[in-house]
Amino acid sequence: ATVVARLTDDRLLTATDDTVEVAHEALLREWPRLADWLREDAQGRELREHLMLVARRWDGSGRDGGELYRGARLASTIEWAATRSHELNDLEREFLAESRSDADREAERQRRANRRLRILLAVLSLVLLCAAAAGVVAFKQRSSARHEATVAVGRQLGAEAVSEPRVDRAMLLARESLSLDRSSQTEGTLLATLLRSPAAIGTFTMPITDRPLTVSVAPDGTTIAVGTNNGAMRFYDARTHHQTSTAPLAAGPNLYVPSTHDLLGGTYGPGPLKLIDTDSGRVLRQFGFGRLWNNTPSSPVEPTMISPDGRLLFMLWAVVRRDGSLGAAYIQRWSIARGGAPMVIPMGEHGMVAAVVTPDNRLIVATDGAITTWNAITLKRIRTIRGPRFPSFVNGAISPDGRTFGYGLGNGTVHFVNVATGRSLDAQGAHTADVQSVAFSPDSRVAVSTGDDGMAIVWDPATGGLIERLVGHAGRVPAASFSPDGATLYTASLDGTVLQWDIAGGRRFGDTFIVGSAGLAGDSPDRALPQLPPAALSPDGGTLAARSQSSTIGLFSTATLARTGSITIAGSHLISATAWAGSRLVVGTDGGSVTIWEAAGRPAPQPTLEGLTGTVRAIATSRGGRLIAAVDGVAKGFDPKQGSLAIWNAGRLVGGKPIDLHTFGNAVAFSADGAMLAVALDDGRVLIVDPTSARVIRTIHPDPEPISVAFSPSGTLATGSWAGIVTEWDPGSGHQIGHPILAATAPIGAIAFDPTAQTFATAGGSSGLAKLWTTATLQQLGADLPGGQGEWGNVAFTPDGRYLLVVFGDGTAYRWPATVSAWEQHACTVAGRNFTREEWSRYVIGRGYAKTCAQFPGG
């Protein structure tokens, strides 16, 4: 108690009723006993944190056996817990006990297998006439055992990948899992791991002794500087992620001078700030602190910045009174060209939160209860508005344009304040722990907050809307920094990594783009459900046609995702269906019209296909586009259960007229060879039709009613129902293949097969969930694909199988890599390294070290 009281008085510890926290890193450096304690128990803390996380996940998943500890991790945790059982809670003890029981059961099964093998070998050794045969049998059994052991290790690595919080290590675990056991299970694990952090595009890994505390990006974006906990500033090439140099600088502040590679930073201890030439490491200039700052307790929040023209350096701070309250605030200013002692100006305010120097030389400062604007040159106050009050120290930032003040609180909430009006806006979301930092993009349009929950959240500061959550760190994220163009975000975490995130899009796993406006289907009673967004992929896979406005189809390049053209239907009718017929586009509306358009060059309409009068529900074309089929639903004035099927051959109605369906049609699809046409009806039937004669060959009765149909390249038929069930059929016999699967808790609005027929995709109507499935096992691959929550979705594979395109009713669209090779490559890109040998020995049990990602050096 005496030590705690003394260290608390000296501001080295912060003490509350039941906790004591280190408040100054000097304690970690200068107290040998504390350093020894930390080193002695480093592994124990890591084991305890991992045990706590996995035990909670195990309990939350209904105590799934797949979440239990096994192998080396179980052994090391049990060994640690033998002397620490009093530190565990009941859930953790139960988790360890169940893991040990499971391991015992597995060991007993292995012992029984070994006993059987020994008996077999003993018998075979006595039978000399069967020696050759016995050798062959033994060899096969040994190979099988080795294969099974390899598979077991591979699947264990997959399980570890799912629970591993650090994104780089999770990528390596999932990637190596696939290398050891190439199966649909490990492929799905890799996909699920990628979908955990689709915006992550790279990792900068620190030495095991370092913990990143700050990250700064050079003015040209080519280099990042990472301040660590041990006094080393590490510089990395932003493209290759290779470390290029180090400098003896403290963790903060660390600022690049605009338009140069000079970095301004502090050293440990009371020394001045130093301006360093990062190319040579030479100290160019020093900046001493004022006497008042040196002799007065100051707040932990001390905004430090260089003016956009690179001429002035500012540090702002506030006094901390003896009772811990926030006292007077001050401005310190230096000349970058001269260095030396600062000019010190009292602000007449209290506390300190954030500050910025704008391009027009305004210094804007957020203090406790006020936001003040100063002339950065003359240091004269321009204006003051009332700002938010803070009960304690707060992390915040002001946008580069000086318009928005953002800050985060200890309860995880994030808030934005209009600097001109003082109007406060609560962000629509929150962290689950203390907010550690707030940063704005260079153009001020995007803000990011980081927290103790290991998460970074991207915001629209104008509306407070949450853009996305960036998950991939395993510990506190104390800092974030944008690239000069705002397209890339770097976050530093105490887990030992700096992660690189794609903010602008185009480099992440899966690309998002906008094809149209939301809410186009409307709710008019004459429009039959389901409301599948009209979208179709050209036969060459180069162009996506999707409804962009009520009467307009947008044409988009699948390579660049840019809009390349559009087709507008005359009149006020809503476009309800579309399909490609070779290089031409077929478009249907809720007015019953079906028109053909030449899409190349300047789109021009062809004669309308006659025959339908209700809302065109779906259109399908045969290969080459000679045959076109469409179904409609009710139009105004008709019986709600009226609908027709029309088939056109070279523009003429097959059979001379449409087929009366006595209900409306939901979907239509041609087989790959064009010999069969499947039609899903709202009364629960699926018709198999000969498209050359319009004769119904057979009727299938799925249960419940189908709303989507698709032929696989191998010739089987898949149906999707209102109840979310997908079933495979033999269209020749009408017999069901295998068992149906519950693919979604919503209608299956669309089904699409990849060119190999080994994989298919579904989109859930009104659920917004697109999923990938293996055709052979009908098992889902990985996790649900993000996007389109609450919307109907449409899906299509490119002809080469490289991408899956998903279009939702709200006008958003996604392009997902659909090949395992692309998943493997992206996982290695994100990891940016291979396993260390220590990691390999910990995870990949019983196998010699090997590189998981060939493009990176080994551990």
PDB file of N, CA and C in Angstrom, residues 326 352-353 368 389-395 409-410:
ATOM      1  N   LEU A 326      -9.213  19.334 -14.662  1.00  0.00           N
ATOM      2  CA  LEU A 326      -8.539  19.983 -15.771  1.00  0.00           C
ATOM      3  C   LEU A 326      -8.403  21.467 -15.508  1.00  0.00           C
ATOM      4  N   MET A 352      -8.115  20.038 -22.449  1.00  0.00           N
ATOM      5  CA  MET A 352      -7.639  19.944 -23.823  1.00  0.00           C
ATOM      6  C   MET A 352      -8.113  18.630 -24.420  1.00  0.00           C
ATOM      7  N   VAL A 353      -8.691  18.696 -25.643  1.00  0.00           N
ATOM      8  CA  VAL A 353      -9.208  17.504 -26.310  1.00  0.00           C
ATOM      9  C   VAL A 353      -8.595  17.331 -27.698  1.00  0.00           C
ATOM     10  N   ASP A 368     -12.517  21.848 -22.809  1.00  0.00           N
ATOM     11  CA  ASP A 368     -13.671  21.414 -22.026  1.00  0.00           C
ATOM     12  C   ASP A 368     -14.728  22.514 -22.036  1.00  0.00           C
ATOM     13  N   ARG A 389     -19.060  19.370 -22.698  1.00  0.00           N
ATOM     14  CA  ARG A 389     -18.297  19.259 -21.458  1.00  0.00           C
ATOM     15  C   ARG A 389     -17.907  17.807 -21.240  1.00  0.00           C
ATOM     16  N   PHE A 390     -16.738  17.623 -20.627  1.00  0.00           N
ATOM     17  CA  PHE A 390     -16.206  16.272 -20.461  1.00  0.00           C
ATOM     18  C   PHE A 390     -15.866  16.013 -18.999  1.00  0.00           C
ATOM     19  N   PRO A 391     -16.296  14.872 -18.463  1.00  0.00           N
ATOM     20  CA  PRO A 391     -16.002  14.560 -17.062  1.00  0.00           C
ATOM     21  C   PRO A 391     -14.559  14.132 -16.841  1.00  0.00           C
ATOM     22  N   SER A 392     -13.858  13.716 -17.891  1.00  0.00           N
ATOM     23  CA  SER A 392     -12.484  13.233 -17.746  1.00  0.00           C
ATOM     24  C   SER A 392     -11.770  13.424 -19.081  1.00  0.00           C
ATOM     25  N   PHE A 393     -10.567  12.878 -19.194  1.00  0.00           N
ATOM     26  CA  PHE A 393      -9.800  12.988 -20.425  1.00  0.00           C
ATOM     27  C   PHE A 393     -10.545  12.302 -21.568  1.00  0.00           C
ATOM     28  N   VAL A 394     -10.532  12.933 -22.749  1.00  0.00           N
ATOM     29  CA  VAL A 394     -11.281  12.444 -23.898  1.00  0.00           C
ATOM     30  C   VAL A 394     -10.356  12.429 -25.109  1.00  0.00           C
ATOM     31  N   ASN A 395     -10.477  11.384 -25.928  1.00  0.00           N
ATOM     32  CA  ASN A 395      -9.725  11.310 -27.172  1.00  0.00           C
ATOM     33  C   ASN A 395     -10.589  11.848 -28.316  1.00  0.00           C
ATOM     34  N   LEU A 409     -15.911   8.540 -26.146  1.00  0.00           N
ATOM     35  CA  LEU A 409     -15.974   8.492 -24.686  1.00  0.00           C
ATOM     36  C   LEU A 409     -15.605   7.110 -24.155  1.00  0.00           C
ATOM     37  N   GLY A 410     -15.483   7.032 -22.849  1.00  0.00           N
ATOM     38  CA  GLY A 410     -15.142   5.776 -22.208  1.00  0.00           C
ATOM     39  C   GLY A 410     -16.209   4.711 -22.350  1.00  0.00           C
TER      40      GLY A 410
END
